[in-house]
Amino acid sequence: MAQDSQTLQGDGISATIVAQGAELVSLQDAEGFEFLWQAGPEWRRHSPVLFPIVGRLNGDQLRHRGQTYPMTQHGFARDKPFAWAQSGPQSCTLVLTDDADTRTHYPFAFRLAVTYTLDRRQLGVTFDITNTGEEPMPASIGAHPAFNWPLLPDLAKTDYQLTFAAAEPAPVRRLKDGLLLKTPQPTPVEGNILALSERLFDQDAVILDQPASTGVRYAGERGPAIEMAWQGFQELGVWSKPGGAPFLCIEPWHGIASPVDFDGDFVDKPGLMLIAPAAKRVLSYQIRLL
């Protein structure tokens, strides 16, 4: 199948996915209301797949067995064409495997399958990562969906909040130049509520590196809302572009940017999965339209 995109149609929901980066580019309800950020000039992406790293590596360099490999922020999967492995009216699977180009950045053999499935007013996304090589494979993966903020144009950004499934008292992590600061900071979450404002992102993303919740609701005082839930992920990033942009990203991650003082071998980087030869890891998340 040489198609560039596919639109899935479900009960009260539609989703469009493109082969480039296996990226979700539209998420609408039955009335055609668009929930997903439409890649304006502030940020040219919609919902990139972050693999085989999440965040930045120190110096944008991956070190393995005495060799150094260039690796830009969030990895290469978001910029690679995936192959369509399965395509139906309510689900599709796209696959990326290692090749000569990926091995110049990441010296490991892998198969990454991304499956999108529609249910009643819900989109499910599954990441299936297989180590097809002969040595343990260090990897991270993350979701990065961006939702319109505000969802209703006549509401203010500050009319919206995130409501977590559980209280989130743990400190959060912050970034400097894309790298993880050493010292955790007090959480801006009060109980289970994160009040949203542009100033929240002056220091880049808010990173919950030990979240108690596996779900969150994004809603305003009225109008459309979403619920997200996730399985298999360790961290959650919440981000909008500093300085103000009309989108909010809610990002389940397994992995995190390199600490500012980490410059060791990639396999020793905090937060990675280490997948044995012939083994796989499966992680998933769901977006429910409300």
mmCIF file of N, CA and C in Angstrom, residues 1-113:
data_model
loop_
_atom_site.group_PDB
_atom_site.id
_atom_site.type_symbol
_atom_site.label_atom_id
_atom_site.label_comp_id
_atom_site.label_asym_id
_atom_site.label_seq_id
_atom_site.Cartn_x
_atom_site.Cartn_y
_atom_site.Cartn_z
ATOM 1 N N MET A 1 0.849 -1.198 0.000
ATOM 2 C CA MET A 1 0.000 0.000 0.000
ATOM 3 C C MET A 1 0.882 1.245 0.000
ATOM 4 N N ALA A 2 0.755 2.030 -1.003
ATOM 5 C CA ALA A 2 1.589 3.222 -1.121
ATOM 6 C C ALA A 2 0.846 4.480 -0.689
ATOM 7 N N GLN A 3 -0.224 4.290 0.055
ATOM 8 C CA GLN A 3 -1.019 5.448 0.434
ATOM 9 C C GLN A 3 -0.262 6.352 1.395
ATOM 10 N N ASP A 4 -0.580 7.642 1.346
ATOM 11 C CA ASP A 4 0.062 8.618 2.217
ATOM 12 C C ASP A 4 -0.664 8.767 3.542
ATOM 13 N N SER A 5 -2.002 8.521 3.543
ATOM 14 C CA SER A 5 -2.767 8.739 4.760
ATOM 15 C C SER A 5 -3.988 7.853 4.757
ATOM 16 N N GLN A 6 -4.593 7.741 5.927
ATOM 17 C CA GLN A 6 -5.848 7.016 6.053
ATOM 18 C C GLN A 6 -6.695 7.699 7.113
ATOM 19 N N THR A 7 -7.997 7.797 6.857
ATOM 20 C CA THR A 7 -8.945 8.302 7.838
ATOM 21 C C THR A 7 -9.797 7.147 8.341
ATOM 22 N N LEU A 8 -9.732 6.905 9.639
ATOM 23 C CA LEU A 8 -10.561 5.896 10.293
ATOM 24 C C LEU A 8 -11.875 6.534 10.702
ATOM 25 N N GLN A 9 -12.954 5.770 10.577
ATOM 26 C CA GLN A 9 -14.287 6.264 10.936
ATOM 27 C C GLN A 9 -14.880 5.345 11.989
ATOM 28 N N GLY A 10 -15.263 5.909 13.136
ATOM 29 C CA GLY A 10 -15.843 5.126 14.210
ATOM 30 C C GLY A 10 -17.156 5.712 14.688
ATOM 31 N N ASP A 11 -17.601 5.244 15.816
ATOM 32 C CA ASP A 11 -18.852 5.690 16.409
ATOM 33 C C ASP A 11 -18.614 7.020 17.113
ATOM 34 N N GLY A 12 -18.980 8.121 16.443
ATOM 35 C CA GLY A 12 -18.818 9.445 17.035
ATOM 36 C C GLY A 12 -17.410 9.983 16.995
ATOM 37 N N ILE A 13 -16.548 9.414 16.131
ATOM 38 C CA ILE A 13 -15.145 9.835 16.114
ATOM 39 C C ILE A 13 -14.532 9.476 14.761
ATOM 40 N N SER A 14 -13.606 10.327 14.302
ATOM 41 C CA SER A 14 -12.789 9.993 13.133
ATOM 42 C C SER A 14 -11.356 10.422 13.416
ATOM 43 N N ALA A 15 -10.400 9.701 12.820
ATOM 44 C CA ALA A 15 -8.982 9.985 13.029
ATOM 45 C C ALA A 15 -8.253 9.809 11.714
ATOM 46 N N THR A 16 -7.377 10.754 11.395
ATOM 47 C CA THR A 16 -6.560 10.666 10.186
ATOM 48 C C THR A 16 -5.109 10.475 10.580
ATOM 49 N N ILE A 17 -4.469 9.489 9.955
ATOM 50 C CA ILE A 17 -3.082 9.135 10.246
ATOM 51 C C ILE A 17 -2.311 9.202 8.934
ATOM 52 N N VAL A 18 -1.086 9.719 8.998
ATOM 53 C CA VAL A 18 -0.233 9.776 7.805
ATOM 54 C C VAL A 18 0.923 8.800 7.959
ATOM 55 N N ALA A 19 1.445 8.332 6.810
ATOM 56 C CA ALA A 19 2.568 7.396 6.828
ATOM 57 C C ALA A 19 3.836 8.055 7.361
ATOM 58 N N GLN A 20 4.010 9.347 7.068
ATOM 59 C CA GLN A 20 5.207 10.042 7.534
ATOM 60 C C GLN A 20 5.179 10.146 9.059
ATOM 61 N N GLY A 21 6.047 9.418 9.715
ATOM 62 C CA GLY A 21 6.113 9.441 11.158
ATOM 63 C C GLY A 21 4.990 8.681 11.851
ATOM 64 N N ALA A 22 4.141 7.979 11.099
ATOM 65 C CA ALA A 22 2.946 7.304 11.661
ATOM 66 C C ALA A 22 2.173 8.274 12.545
ATOM 67 N N GLU A 23 2.022 9.510 12.063
ATOM 68 C CA GLU A 23 1.510 10.594 12.905
ATOM 69 C C GLU A 23 0.006 10.769 12.765
ATOM 70 N N LEU A 24 -0.651 10.905 13.897
ATOM 71 C CA LEU A 24 -2.046 11.327 13.942
ATOM 72 C C LEU A 24 -2.106 12.802 13.586
ATOM 73 N N VAL A 25 -2.930 13.167 12.594
ATOM 74 C CA VAL A 25 -2.976 14.559 12.155
ATOM 75 C C VAL A 25 -4.361 15.184 12.292
ATOM 76 N N SER A 26 -5.383 14.383 12.621
ATOM 77 C CA SER A 26 -6.717 14.931 12.842
ATOM 78 C C SER A 26 -7.471 13.988 13.758
ATOM 79 N N LEU A 27 -8.258 14.587 14.670
ATOM 80 C CA LEU A 27 -9.109 13.816 15.575
ATOM 81 C C LEU A 27 -10.396 14.626 15.762
ATOM 82 N N GLN A 28 -11.481 14.122 15.184
ATOM 83 C CA GLN A 28 -12.731 14.870 15.157
ATOM 84 C C GLN A 28 -13.871 14.028 15.711
ATOM 85 N N ASP A 29 -14.897 14.737 16.226
ATOM 86 C CA ASP A 29 -16.122 14.053 16.629
ATOM 87 C C ASP A 29 -17.067 13.950 15.432
ATOM 88 N N ALA A 30 -18.266 13.429 15.681
ATOM 89 C CA ALA A 30 -19.205 13.179 14.581
ATOM 90 C C ALA A 30 -19.642 14.459 13.892
ATOM 91 N N GLU A 31 -19.573 15.593 14.618
ATOM 92 C CA GLU A 31 -19.977 16.872 14.032
ATOM 93 C C GLU A 31 -18.832 17.568 13.306
ATOM 94 N N GLY A 32 -17.659 16.937 13.275
ATOM 95 C CA GLY A 32 -16.519 17.531 12.604
ATOM 96 C C GLY A 32 -15.729 18.503 13.461
ATOM 97 N N PHE A 33 -15.974 18.511 14.774
ATOM 98 C CA PHE A 33 -15.208 19.375 15.668
ATOM 99 C C PHE A 33 -13.804 18.809 15.805
ATOM 100 N N GLU A 34 -12.794 19.660 15.552
ATOM 101 C CA GLU A 34 -11.396 19.233 15.555
ATOM 102 C C GLU A 34 -10.775 19.447 16.942
ATOM 103 N N PHE A 35 -10.281 18.363 17.533
ATOM 104 C CA PHE A 35 -9.633 18.424 18.837
ATOM 105 C C PHE A 35 -8.121 18.620 18.711
ATOM 106 N N LEU A 36 -7.539 18.172 17.617
ATOM 107 C CA LEU A 36 -6.079 18.134 17.493
ATOM 108 C C LEU A 36 -5.544 19.424 16.885
ATOM 109 N N TRP A 37 -4.420 19.876 17.413
ATOM 110 C CA TRP A 37 -3.709 21.036 16.869
ATOM 111 C C TRP A 37 -3.351 20.775 15.412
ATOM 112 N N GLN A 38 -3.586 21.778 14.567
ATOM 113 C CA GLN A 38 -3.415 21.612 13.130
ATOM 114 C C GLN A 38 -2.090 22.167 12.592
ATOM 115 N N ALA A 39 -1.040 22.034 13.403
ATOM 116 C CA ALA A 39 0.332 22.258 12.930
ATOM 117 C C ALA A 39 0.517 23.640 12.307
ATOM 118 N N GLY A 40 0.215 24.677 13.095
ATOM 119 C CA GLY A 40 0.410 26.039 12.629
ATOM 120 C C GLY A 40 1.863 26.469 12.738
ATOM 121 N N PRO A 41 2.147 27.749 12.448
ATOM 122 C CA PRO A 41 3.535 28.215 12.424
ATOM 123 C C PRO A 41 4.247 28.105 13.771
ATOM 124 N N GLU A 42 3.479 28.114 14.878
ATOM 125 C CA GLU A 42 4.133 28.031 16.188
ATOM 126 C C GLU A 42 4.821 26.672 16.392
ATOM 127 N N TRP A 43 4.244 25.627 15.799
ATOM 128 C CA TRP A 43 4.810 24.272 15.912
ATOM 129 C C TRP A 43 4.241 23.451 14.777
ATOM 130 N N ARG A 44 5.107 22.875 13.957
ATOM 131 C CA ARG A 44 4.699 22.269 12.697
ATOM 132 C C ARG A 44 4.348 20.790 12.824
ATOM 133 N N ARG A 45 4.037 20.339 14.025
ATOM 134 C CA ARG A 45 3.677 18.937 14.203
ATOM 135 C C ARG A 45 2.308 18.833 14.873
ATOM 136 N N HIS A 46 1.749 17.625 14.822
ATOM 137 C CA HIS A 46 0.436 17.362 15.425
ATOM 138 C C HIS A 46 0.553 16.439 16.633
ATOM 139 N N SER A 47 1.164 15.268 16.403
ATOM 140 C CA SER A 47 1.224 14.225 17.424
ATOM 141 C C SER A 47 2.377 13.273 17.089
ATOM 142 N N PRO A 48 3.612 13.757 17.156
ATOM 143 C CA PRO A 48 4.738 12.924 16.725
ATOM 144 C C PRO A 48 4.987 11.744 17.663
ATOM 145 N N VAL A 49 5.528 10.680 17.088
ATOM 146 C CA VAL A 49 5.971 9.512 17.845
ATOM 147 C C VAL A 49 7.440 9.726 18.220
ATOM 148 N N LEU A 50 7.733 9.660 19.513
ATOM 149 C CA LEU A 50 9.090 9.902 19.995
ATOM 150 C C LEU A 50 9.799 8.554 20.167
ATOM 151 N N PHE A 51 10.799 8.286 19.344
ATOM 152 C CA PHE A 51 11.542 7.028 19.381
ATOM 153 C C PHE A 51 12.825 7.201 18.598
ATOM 154 N N PRO A 52 13.955 6.650 19.015
ATOM 155 C CA PRO A 52 14.187 5.800 20.184
ATOM 156 C C PRO A 52 14.611 6.562 21.446
ATOM 157 N N ILE A 53 14.452 7.888 21.428
ATOM 158 C CA ILE A 53 14.689 8.660 22.647
ATOM 159 C C ILE A 53 13.508 9.587 22.879
ATOM 160 N N VAL A 54 13.383 10.015 24.128
ATOM 161 C CA VAL A 54 12.450 11.069 24.513
ATOM 162 C C VAL A 54 13.284 12.223 25.039
ATOM 163 N N GLY A 55 13.066 13.413 24.508
ATOM 164 C CA GLY A 55 13.875 14.559 24.922
ATOM 165 C C GLY A 55 15.215 14.590 24.207
ATOM 166 N N ARG A 56 16.171 15.257 24.828
ATOM 167 C CA ARG A 56 17.492 15.448 24.215
ATOM 168 C C ARG A 56 18.537 14.577 24.896
ATOM 169 N N LEU A 57 19.570 14.252 24.143
ATOM 170 C CA LEU A 57 20.796 13.703 24.700
ATOM 171 C C LEU A 57 21.824 14.823 24.801
ATOM 172 N N ASN A 58 22.712 14.709 25.761
ATOM 173 C CA ASN A 58 23.747 15.719 25.939
ATOM 174 C C ASN A 58 24.585 15.833 24.668
ATOM 175 N N GLY A 59 24.629 17.049 24.104
ATOM 176 C CA GLY A 59 25.378 17.265 22.868
ATOM 177 C C GLY A 59 24.749 16.620 21.649
ATOM 178 N N ASP A 60 23.512 16.150 21.788
ATOM 179 C CA ASP A 60 22.823 15.436 20.702
ATOM 180 C C ASP A 60 23.672 14.270 20.190
ATOM 181 N N GLN A 61 24.316 13.579 21.145
ATOM 182 C CA GLN A 61 25.197 12.461 20.810
ATOM 183 C C GLN A 61 24.795 11.224 21.600
ATOM 184 N N LEU A 62 24.693 10.096 20.904
ATOM 185 C CA LEU A 62 24.449 8.809 21.539
ATOM 186 C C LEU A 62 25.768 8.047 21.575
ATOM 187 N N ARG A 63 26.161 7.599 22.752
ATOM 188 C CA ARG A 63 27.427 6.886 22.912
ATOM 189 C C ARG A 63 27.150 5.409 23.174
ATOM 190 N N HIS A 64 27.835 4.546 22.391
ATOM 191 C CA HIS A 64 27.655 3.097 22.553
ATOM 192 C C HIS A 64 28.920 2.374 22.129
ATOM 193 N N ARG A 65 29.471 1.585 23.063
ATOM 194 C CA ARG A 65 30.657 0.765 22.795
ATOM 195 C C ARG A 65 31.800 1.570 22.174
ATOM 196 N N GLY A 66 32.021 2.756 22.730
ATOM 197 C CA GLY A 66 33.150 3.575 22.278
ATOM 198 C C GLY A 66 32.889 4.375 21.021
ATOM 199 N N GLN A 67 31.714 4.243 20.429
ATOM 200 C CA GLN A 67 31.351 4.998 19.233
ATOM 201 C C GLN A 67 30.370 6.104 19.608
ATOM 202 N N THR A 68 30.340 7.143 18.776
ATOM 203 C CA THR A 68 29.414 8.253 18.978
ATOM 204 C C THR A 68 28.527 8.389 17.746
ATOM 205 N N TYR A 69 27.226 8.531 17.991
ATOM 206 C CA TYR A 69 26.234 8.606 16.918
ATOM 207 C C TYR A 69 25.404 9.877 17.095
ATOM 208 N N PRO A 70 25.186 10.653 16.018
ATOM 209 C CA PRO A 70 24.348 11.851 16.148
ATOM 210 C C PRO A 70 22.879 11.470 16.320
ATOM 211 N N MET A 71 22.240 12.079 17.312
ATOM 212 C CA MET A 71 20.831 11.789 17.582
ATOM 213 C C MET A 71 20.148 13.070 18.037
ATOM 214 N N THR A 72 19.231 13.580 17.234
ATOM 215 C CA THR A 72 18.564 14.823 17.573
ATOM 216 C C THR A 72 17.399 14.573 18.525
ATOM 217 N N GLN A 73 16.889 15.657 19.079
ATOM 218 C CA GLN A 73 15.832 15.599 20.084
ATOM 219 C C GLN A 73 14.665 14.721 19.631
ATOM 220 N N HIS A 74 14.202 13.870 20.543
ATOM 221 C CA HIS A 74 13.033 12.997 20.360
ATOM 222 C C HIS A 74 13.247 11.905 19.316
ATOM 223 N N GLY A 75 14.464 11.768 18.769
ATOM 224 C CA GLY A 75 14.731 10.664 17.869
ATOM 225 C C GLY A 75 14.242 10.879 16.456
ATOM 226 N N PHE A 76 14.389 9.807 15.649
ATOM 227 C CA PHE A 76 14.166 9.921 14.205
ATOM 228 C C PHE A 76 12.826 9.391 13.720
ATOM 229 N N ALA A 77 12.089 8.652 14.552
ATOM 230 C CA ALA A 77 10.871 8.005 14.044
ATOM 231 C C ALA A 77 9.877 9.021 13.493
ATOM 232 N N ARG A 78 9.799 10.190 14.122
ATOM 233 C CA ARG A 78 8.804 11.189 13.700
ATOM 234 C C ARG A 78 9.076 11.729 12.304
ATOM 235 N N ASP A 79 10.313 11.517 11.803
ATOM 236 C CA ASP A 79 10.675 12.036 10.477
ATOM 237 C C ASP A 79 10.882 10.934 9.441
ATOM 238 N N LYS A 80 10.500 9.696 9.776
ATOM 239 C CA LYS A 80 10.702 8.577 8.855
ATOM 240 C C LYS A 80 9.361 8.106 8.299
ATOM 241 N N PRO A 81 9.340 7.692 7.033
ATOM 242 C CA PRO A 81 8.112 7.091 6.495
ATOM 243 C C PRO A 81 7.923 5.679 7.051
ATOM 244 N N PHE A 82 6.733 5.400 7.565
ATOM 245 C CA PHE A 82 6.368 4.064 8.024
ATOM 246 C C PHE A 82 5.673 3.320 6.888
ATOM 247 N N ALA A 83 5.694 1.997 6.967
ATOM 248 C CA ALA A 83 4.974 1.162 6.010
ATOM 249 C C ALA A 83 3.627 0.771 6.602
ATOM 250 N N TRP A 84 2.607 0.697 5.752
ATOM 251 C CA TRP A 84 1.278 0.269 6.196
ATOM 252 C C TRP A 84 1.283 -1.252 6.300
ATOM 253 N N ALA A 85 1.132 -1.782 7.506
ATOM 254 C CA ALA A 85 1.098 -3.229 7.700
ATOM 255 C C ALA A 85 -0.330 -3.760 7.707
ATOM 256 N N GLN A 86 -1.253 -2.932 8.113
ATOM 257 C CA GLN A 86 -2.668 -3.323 8.167
ATOM 258 C C GLN A 86 -3.502 -2.062 8.050
ATOM 259 N N SER A 87 -4.622 -2.172 7.336
ATOM 260 C CA SER A 87 -5.448 -0.994 7.103
ATOM 261 C C SER A 87 -6.897 -1.424 6.979
ATOM 262 N N GLY A 88 -7.732 -0.948 7.893
ATOM 263 C CA GLY A 88 -9.154 -1.265 7.862
ATOM 264 C C GLY A 88 -9.965 -0.026 8.151
ATOM 265 N N PRO A 89 -11.283 -0.137 8.174
ATOM 266 C CA PRO A 89 -12.116 1.055 8.365
ATOM 267 C C PRO A 89 -11.987 1.685 9.738
ATOM 268 N N GLN A 90 -11.654 0.878 10.771
ATOM 269 C CA GLN A 90 -11.579 1.416 12.124
ATOM 270 C C GLN A 90 -10.231 1.172 12.790
ATOM 271 N N SER A 91 -9.264 0.626 12.059
ATOM 272 C CA SER A 91 -7.933 0.435 12.649
ATOM 273 C C SER A 91 -6.882 0.358 11.552
ATOM 274 N N CYS A 92 -5.664 0.702 11.931
ATOM 275 C CA CYS A 92 -4.544 0.554 11.015
ATOM 276 C C CYS A 92 -3.270 0.372 11.824
ATOM 277 N N THR A 93 -2.299 -0.280 11.210
ATOM 278 C CA THR A 93 -0.985 -0.489 11.827
ATOM 279 C C THR A 93 0.089 -0.046 10.851
ATOM 280 N N LEU A 94 1.032 0.744 11.355
ATOM 281 C CA LEU A 94 2.168 1.211 10.561
ATOM 282 C C LEU A 94 3.447 0.719 11.221
ATOM 283 N N VAL A 95 4.458 0.398 10.410
ATOM 284 C CA VAL A 95 5.662 -0.250 10.920
ATOM 285 C C VAL A 95 6.905 0.474 10.413
ATOM 286 N N LEU A 96 7.867 0.619 11.325
ATOM 287 C CA LEU A 96 9.200 1.133 10.996
ATOM 288 C C LEU A 96 10.220 0.109 11.467
ATOM 289 N N THR A 97 11.168 -0.229 10.580
ATOM 290 C CA THR A 97 12.257 -1.118 10.962
ATOM 291 C C THR A 97 13.587 -0.429 10.700
ATOM 292 N N ASP A 98 14.620 -0.936 11.365
ATOM 293 C CA ASP A 98 15.944 -0.327 11.196
ATOM 294 C C ASP A 98 16.418 -0.506 9.757
ATOM 295 N N ASP A 99 17.226 0.437 9.330
ATOM 296 C CA ASP A 99 17.850 0.365 8.007
ATOM 297 C C ASP A 99 19.214 1.044 8.080
ATOM 298 N N ALA A 100 19.879 1.174 6.964
ATOM 299 C CA ALA A 100 21.231 1.738 6.952
ATOM 300 C C ALA A 100 21.239 3.149 7.541
ATOM 301 N N ASP A 101 20.177 3.931 7.281
ATOM 302 C CA ASP A 101 20.130 5.291 7.801
ATOM 303 C C ASP A 101 19.931 5.298 9.312
ATOM 304 N N THR A 102 18.974 4.527 9.813
ATOM 305 C CA THR A 102 18.750 4.554 11.268
ATOM 306 C C THR A 102 19.983 4.073 12.018
ATOM 307 N N ARG A 103 20.722 3.136 11.447
ATOM 308 C CA ARG A 103 21.890 2.600 12.161
ATOM 309 C C ARG A 103 23.039 3.589 12.236
ATOM 310 N N THR A 104 23.009 4.651 11.422
ATOM 311 C CA THR A 104 24.021 5.709 11.584
ATOM 312 C C THR A 104 23.722 6.579 12.798
ATOM 313 N N HIS A 105 22.488 6.492 13.323
ATOM 314 C CA HIS A 105 22.095 7.257 14.504
ATOM 315 C C HIS A 105 21.906 6.380 15.738
ATOM 316 N N TYR A 106 21.555 5.123 15.499
ATOM 317 C CA TYR A 106 21.100 4.233 16.576
ATOM 318 C C TYR A 106 21.493 2.816 16.167
ATOM 319 N N PRO A 107 22.565 2.270 16.731
ATOM 320 C CA PRO A 107 23.150 1.023 16.212
ATOM 321 C C PRO A 107 22.448 -0.232 16.719
ATOM 322 N N PHE A 108 21.131 -0.260 16.607
ATOM 323 C CA PHE A 108 20.352 -1.388 17.097
ATOM 324 C C PHE A 108 19.311 -1.776 16.060
ATOM 325 N N ALA A 109 19.008 -3.072 16.019
ATOM 326 C CA ALA A 109 17.977 -3.599 15.125
ATOM 327 C C ALA A 109 16.638 -3.605 15.864
ATOM 328 N N PHE A 110 15.600 -3.130 15.202
ATOM 329 C CA PHE A 110 14.311 -2.996 15.874
ATOM 330 C C PHE A 110 13.173 -3.087 14.873
ATOM 331 N N ARG A 111 11.984 -3.328 15.417
ATOM 332 C CA ARG A 111 10.739 -3.198 14.676
ATOM 333 C C ARG A 111 9.772 -2.435 15.572
ATOM 334 N N LEU A 112 9.291 -1.292 15.102
ATOM 335 C CA LEU A 112 8.333 -0.471 15.831
ATOM 336 C C LEU A 112 7.023 -0.468 15.066
ATOM 337 N N ALA A 113 5.975 -1.001 15.696
ATOM 338 C CA ALA A 113 4.643 -0.988 15.100
ATOM 339 C C ALA A 113 3.755 -0.040 15.903
#
